[in-house]
Coordinates of C-alpha atoms in Angstrom, one line a residue:
M1 CA 33.1 -14.1 -15.7
I2 CA 31.7 -17.4 -14.8
Y3 CA 29.2 -15.7 -12.3
V4 CA 28.0 -13.4 -15.5
V5 CA 27.4 -16.7 -17.4
L6 CA 25.5 -18.2 -14.7
A7 CA 23.6 -15.5 -14.0
L8 CA 22.1 -15.6 -17.8
V9 CA 21.9 -19.3 -17.2
V10 CA 19.9 -19.0 -14.4
W11 CA 17.5 -16.0 -15.8
G12 CA 17.0 -18.4 -18.8
I13 CA 15.9 -21.1 -16.8
G14 CA 13.5 -19.2 -14.8
W15 CA 12.2 -17.5 -18.1
W16 CA 11.2 -21.1 -19.6
G17 CA 10.1 -22.4 -16.1
N18 CA 7.7 -19.5 -16.2
A19 CA 6.6 -19.7 -19.5
K20 CA 5.7 -23.3 -19.4
L21 CA 3.7 -22.3 -16.3
A22 CA 1.9 -19.4 -17.5
N23 CA 1.1 -21.2 -20.7
G24 CA 0.4 -24.4 -19.6
P25 CA -3.0 -26.7 -18.9
H26 CA -3.0 -25.4 -15.0
A27 CA -2.2 -21.7 -15.2
D28 CA -5.4 -21.2 -13.7
R29 CA -4.9 -22.5 -11.0
Q30 CA -4.0 -20.7 -7.8
L31 CA -1.2 -22.6 -6.7
V32 CA 0.5 -22.3 -10.4
Q33 CA -0.4 -18.1 -10.2
L34 CA 1.3 -17.6 -6.6
G35 CA 4.1 -19.9 -8.0
I36 CA 5.0 -17.7 -10.7
P37 CA 5.8 -14.6 -9.0
V38 CA 8.0 -16.8 -6.6
I39 CA 9.8 -18.2 -9.4
F40 CA 10.4 -14.9 -10.7
G41 CA 11.3 -13.4 -7.4
L42 CA 14.1 -16.2 -6.5
T43 CA 15.6 -15.8 -10.3
I44 CA 16.2 -12.1 -9.6
L45 CA 17.8 -12.6 -6.1
I46 CA 20.1 -15.2 -7.6
M47 CA 20.8 -13.2 -10.7
W48 CA 21.7 -10.2 -8.1
E49 CA 23.9 -12.5 -6.1
L50 CA 25.9 -13.6 -9.1
L51 CA 26.6 -10.7 -10.7
V52 CA 27.5 -8.5 -7.6
H53 CA 30.4 -11.0 -7.3
G54 CA 31.3 -11.4 -11.2
L55 CA 31.0 -7.8 -11.8
S56 CA 33.0 -7.0 -8.5
V57 CA 30.4 -4.2 -7.3
S58 CA 31.3 -2.4 -4.2
L59 CA 29.3 -3.7 -1.3
V60 CA 29.0 0.1 -0.2
I61 CA 27.2 0.6 -3.8
L62 CA 25.2 -2.5 -3.8
P63 CA 25.4 -5.2 -1.3
P64 CA 24.4 -9.1 -2.5
P65 CA 21.3 -10.5 -0.9
S66 CA 23.3 -12.9 1.2
Q67 CA 24.9 -10.1 3.1
I68 CA 21.4 -8.4 3.5
A69 CA 19.7 -11.6 4.8
V70 CA 22.9 -12.1 7.6
R71 CA 22.5 -8.3 8.8
F72 CA 18.6 -8.9 8.7
A73 CA 18.9 -12.1 10.8
S74 CA 21.5 -10.5 13.4
S75 CA 19.4 -7.0 13.7
L76 CA 15.4 -8.3 14.3
S77 CA 15.6 -6.5 17.5
I78 CA 16.2 -3.3 16.2
L79 CA 14.3 -3.9 12.9
W80 CA 11.0 -5.2 15.4
A81 CA 11.3 -1.8 17.1
D82 CA 11.6 0.3 13.8
F83 CA 8.4 -1.8 12.8
T84 CA 6.5 -1.0 15.5
Q85 CA 7.5 2.8 15.6
T86 CA 7.0 3.5 12.0
I87 CA 4.5 1.1 10.7
L88 CA 2.2 0.0 13.7
K89 CA 2.0 3.5 15.1
G90 CA 2.8 5.7 12.8
A91 CA 1.4 4.5 9.5
L92 CA -1.2 2.2 10.7
G93 CA -2.6 4.9 13.1
G94 CA -2.6 7.6 10.3
Y95 CA -4.2 5.0 8.3
I96 CA -7.2 4.2 10.4
I97 CA -8.0 7.6 11.3
G98 CA -7.3 9.1 7.6
C99 CA -9.8 6.5 6.1
L100 CA -12.2 6.6 8.2
A101 CA -12.7 10.2 8.5
A102 CA -12.5 10.3 4.6
I103 CA -15.8 8.0 4.5
L104 CA -17.4 10.0 6.7
V105 CA -16.9 13.0 5.6
A106 CA -17.7 11.7 1.9
V107 CA -21.3 11.0 3.4
L108 CA -21.4 14.6 4.3
I109 CA -20.7 15.6 0.6
D110 CA -23.0 13.1 -0.9
R111 CA -25.7 15.2 1.1
S112 CA -24.6 18.4 0.0
D113 CA -23.9 20.0 -3.2
F114 CA -22.0 23.0 -1.8
L115 CA -19.5 20.7 0.0
R116 CA -19.2 18.2 -2.9
R117 CA -18.5 21.7 -4.8
G118 CA -16.2 23.6 -2.8
L119 CA -14.6 20.5 -0.9
L120 CA -13.3 18.8 -3.6
P121 CA -11.5 21.2 -5.7
V122 CA -9.5 22.0 -2.5
G123 CA -8.8 18.3 -1.6
N124 CA -7.4 18.0 -5.1
F125 CA -5.2 21.1 -4.5
V126 CA -3.9 19.7 -0.8
A127 CA -3.4 16.1 -2.5
A128 CA -1.1 18.1 -5.0
L129 CA 1.4 19.3 -2.5
P130 CA 4.4 17.8 -2.1
I131 CA 5.1 15.7 1.1
V132 CA 8.8 17.3 1.8
G133 CA 6.9 20.5 2.4
T134 CA 4.0 19.5 4.4
A135 CA 5.6 16.9 6.7
P136 CA 8.7 19.5 8.2
I137 CA 5.4 21.5 9.2
L138 CA 3.2 18.6 10.8
V139 CA 6.5 17.4 12.7
M140 CA 6.8 20.9 14.3
W141 CA 2.8 20.9 15.0
F142 CA 2.7 17.6 16.7
G143 CA 6.3 16.8 17.7
F144 CA 8.9 14.4 17.0
D145 CA 7.1 11.1 18.1
W146 CA 4.6 9.0 16.1
H147 CA 1.9 11.3 16.4
S148 CA 3.4 13.6 13.6
K149 CA 4.1 10.8 11.4
A150 CA 0.4 9.8 11.7
A151 CA -0.8 13.1 10.9
V152 CA 1.3 13.1 7.7
V153 CA -0.1 9.5 7.0
V154 CA -3.3 11.3 7.5
V155 CA -2.9 14.0 5.1
M156 CA -1.5 11.6 2.6
V157 CA -4.7 9.1 2.5
F158 CA -7.5 11.5 3.4
F159 CA -8.1 13.0 -0.1
P160 CA -7.6 9.7 -2.5
M161 CA -9.7 7.9 -0.2
L162 CA -12.5 10.8 0.0
V163 CA -12.3 11.2 -3.8
N164 CA -13.1 7.2 -4.4
T165 CA -16.0 7.1 -1.7
V166 CA -17.4 9.9 -3.0
A167 CA -17.1 8.2 -6.9
G168 CA -18.6 5.1 -5.3
L169 CA -21.7 6.9 -3.6
R170 CA -22.6 8.0 -6.8
E171 CA -22.3 4.9 -9.0
T172 CA -25.8 3.7 -8.6
D173 CA -28.3 4.5 -11.4
A174 CA -31.0 7.0 -11.5
M175 CA -33.5 3.6 -11.8
Q176 CA -32.0 2.1 -9.0
R177 CA -32.5 5.2 -7.0
D178 CA -36.1 5.3 -8.0
L179 CA -36.9 1.8 -7.2
M180 CA -35.8 2.4 -3.4
Q181 CA -38.0 5.3 -3.7
T182 CA -41.0 3.4 -5.0
Y183 CA -40.3 1.1 -1.7
A184 CA -40.7 4.2 0.5
A185 CA -36.9 3.6 1.4
S186 CA -35.5 6.4 4.1
Y187 CA -32.3 8.0 3.1
W188 CA -30.4 5.9 4.9
Q189 CA -32.2 2.6 4.1
S190 CA -31.3 3.4 0.7
F191 CA -27.7 3.9 1.8
F192 CA -27.1 1.2 3.8
K193 CA -28.9 -1.4 1.3
L194 CA -28.4 0.0 -1.8
R195 CA -25.5 2.7 -2.4
L196 CA -22.8 1.6 0.0
P197 CA -22.8 -1.7 -1.2
A198 CA -22.6 -0.6 -4.8
A199 CA -19.6 2.0 -3.6
L200 CA -17.6 -0.9 -1.9
P201 CA -15.2 -1.3 -5.0
F202 CA -14.6 2.3 -5.1
I203 CA -14.1 2.4 -1.0
F204 CA -11.6 -0.6 -1.5
N205 CA -9.8 0.8 -4.2
G206 CA -9.1 3.7 -2.2
L207 CA -8.2 1.4 0.7
K208 CA -5.5 -0.4 -1.5
I209 CA -4.0 2.6 -2.7
S210 CA -3.5 4.2 0.7
T211 CA -2.1 1.3 1.7
T212 CA 1.2 2.3 -0.1
L213 CA 0.4 6.0 0.7
A214 CA 0.7 5.5 4.5
L215 CA 4.0 3.3 4.3
I216 CA 5.7 6.4 2.3
G217 CA 4.4 8.6 4.5
A218 CA 5.3 7.4 7.7
I219 CA 9.0 6.7 6.4
V220 CA 9.5 10.0 4.7
A221 CA 8.1 11.9 7.7
E222 CA 10.7 10.2 10.1
F223 CA 13.7 11.9 7.8
F224 CA 12.6 15.4 9.1
G225 CA 12.7 14.5 12.7
S226 CA 12.1 11.3 15.0
P227 CA 13.2 9.5 18.2
T228 CA 16.0 7.1 17.6
V229 CA 14.1 4.5 16.4
G230 CA 12.0 3.9 13.3
M231 CA 12.5 2.9 9.6
G232 CA 13.3 6.3 7.9
F233 CA 15.4 7.5 10.9
R234 CA 17.6 4.3 10.6
I235 CA 17.5 4.4 7.0
S236 CA 19.0 7.9 7.0
T237 CA 21.3 7.1 9.4
S238 CA 22.4 4.1 7.8
V239 CA 23.5 5.9 4.9
G240 CA 25.5 7.9 6.5
Q241 CA 27.4 5.2 8.3
L242 CA 27.4 3.7 4.7
A243 CA 25.9 0.5 6.0
L244 CA 23.9 -0.2 3.0
D245 CA 23.0 -3.5 4.3
M246 CA 21.2 -2.3 7.0
V247 CA 19.4 0.3 4.4
W248 CA 18.4 -2.6 2.3
A249 CA 17.0 -4.8 5.3
E250 CA 14.6 -2.1 6.3
I251 CA 13.3 -1.5 2.7
V252 CA 13.1 -5.6 3.1
V253 CA 10.7 -5.2 6.0
A254 CA 8.7 -1.8 4.6
A255 CA 8.4 -4.2 1.4
L256 CA 6.7 -7.3 3.2
A257 CA 4.5 -4.9 5.8
G258 CA 3.4 -2.9 2.5
S259 CA 2.6 -6.6 1.1
L260 CA 1.0 -8.1 3.7
F261 CA -1.1 -4.8 4.1
Y262 CA -2.2 -4.8 0.8
G263 CA -3.0 -8.5 0.8
L264 CA -5.3 -8.0 3.8
M265 CA -7.4 -5.4 2.0
A266 CA -7.5 -7.4 -1.2
A267 CA -8.4 -10.4 0.6
L268 CA -11.1 -8.3 2.9
E269 CA -12.5 -6.7 -0.8
R270 CA -13.0 -10.5 -2.1
A271 CA -14.8 -11.5 1.4
L272 CA -17.4 -8.4 1.2
T273 CA -17.8 -7.9 -2.7
F274 CA -17.8 -11.5 -3.9
W275 CA -20.7 -10.5 -6.1
H276 CA -18.9 -7.5 -7.9
P277 CA -18.1 -8.7 -11.7
S278 CA -14.5 -8.1 -11.0
Q279 CA -14.7 -10.8 -8.4
R280 CA -16.7 -13.5 -9.9
G281 CA -13.9 -14.7 -12.1
R282 CA -11.4 -15.4 -9.5
S283 CA -11.1 -19.0 -7.6

């Protein structure tokens, strides 16, 4: 019972501290904005540890963070091999190929009404297909190594990226396009100097959405066939062995990789679209 009481006390202290920071005079400072989610995360972890011990939760059902940390530290070589196979090869490879292909196809669609009216509805249909249906097919086509996982990622990120890019390229209004025509600008001059900069916020929106889709696609695809390495393979086998601490260690790796991946895209967006109204107010 003492652990439950301590968990409630920790929650109260964390709530009070975050409320003071969020409503304080320095709430707009970057250090405070970073500190608030850190405090919240630490509060959740401490409460998790206390409640697991206080409620006598079975370690098979939910291991405490301390046990997960021990397993994480003792399995760094395995986790790194899984990270390399799933993230650096499957997810990142498919992400780059899918996003670049989507941008190139979006430029073609922008120049062709036939492609815009014919390909986009097909894209919406393909994007709605469940990954559990397409992943086994692609694994059989491309083999059990990382190539098939990259193919699954390409399918998952291509159409969200395509839709965002096409919408961005059509963001400029008629007056802006007419002004470029009065300057005798060619299509590509107008594209690089007007339409592509205006489309960058949409493109980065698609890139950020695709970071999450790439990780999910690569991990889930490994459930349907992979070599004896990879995050999806490790999760599925560890669940069968009731090694839930290893499962959570892989989840931590995926969460850290996804956060870093998303953060890199957000930082790149701030650097390239500093002129956009959505970025002007950020310090």
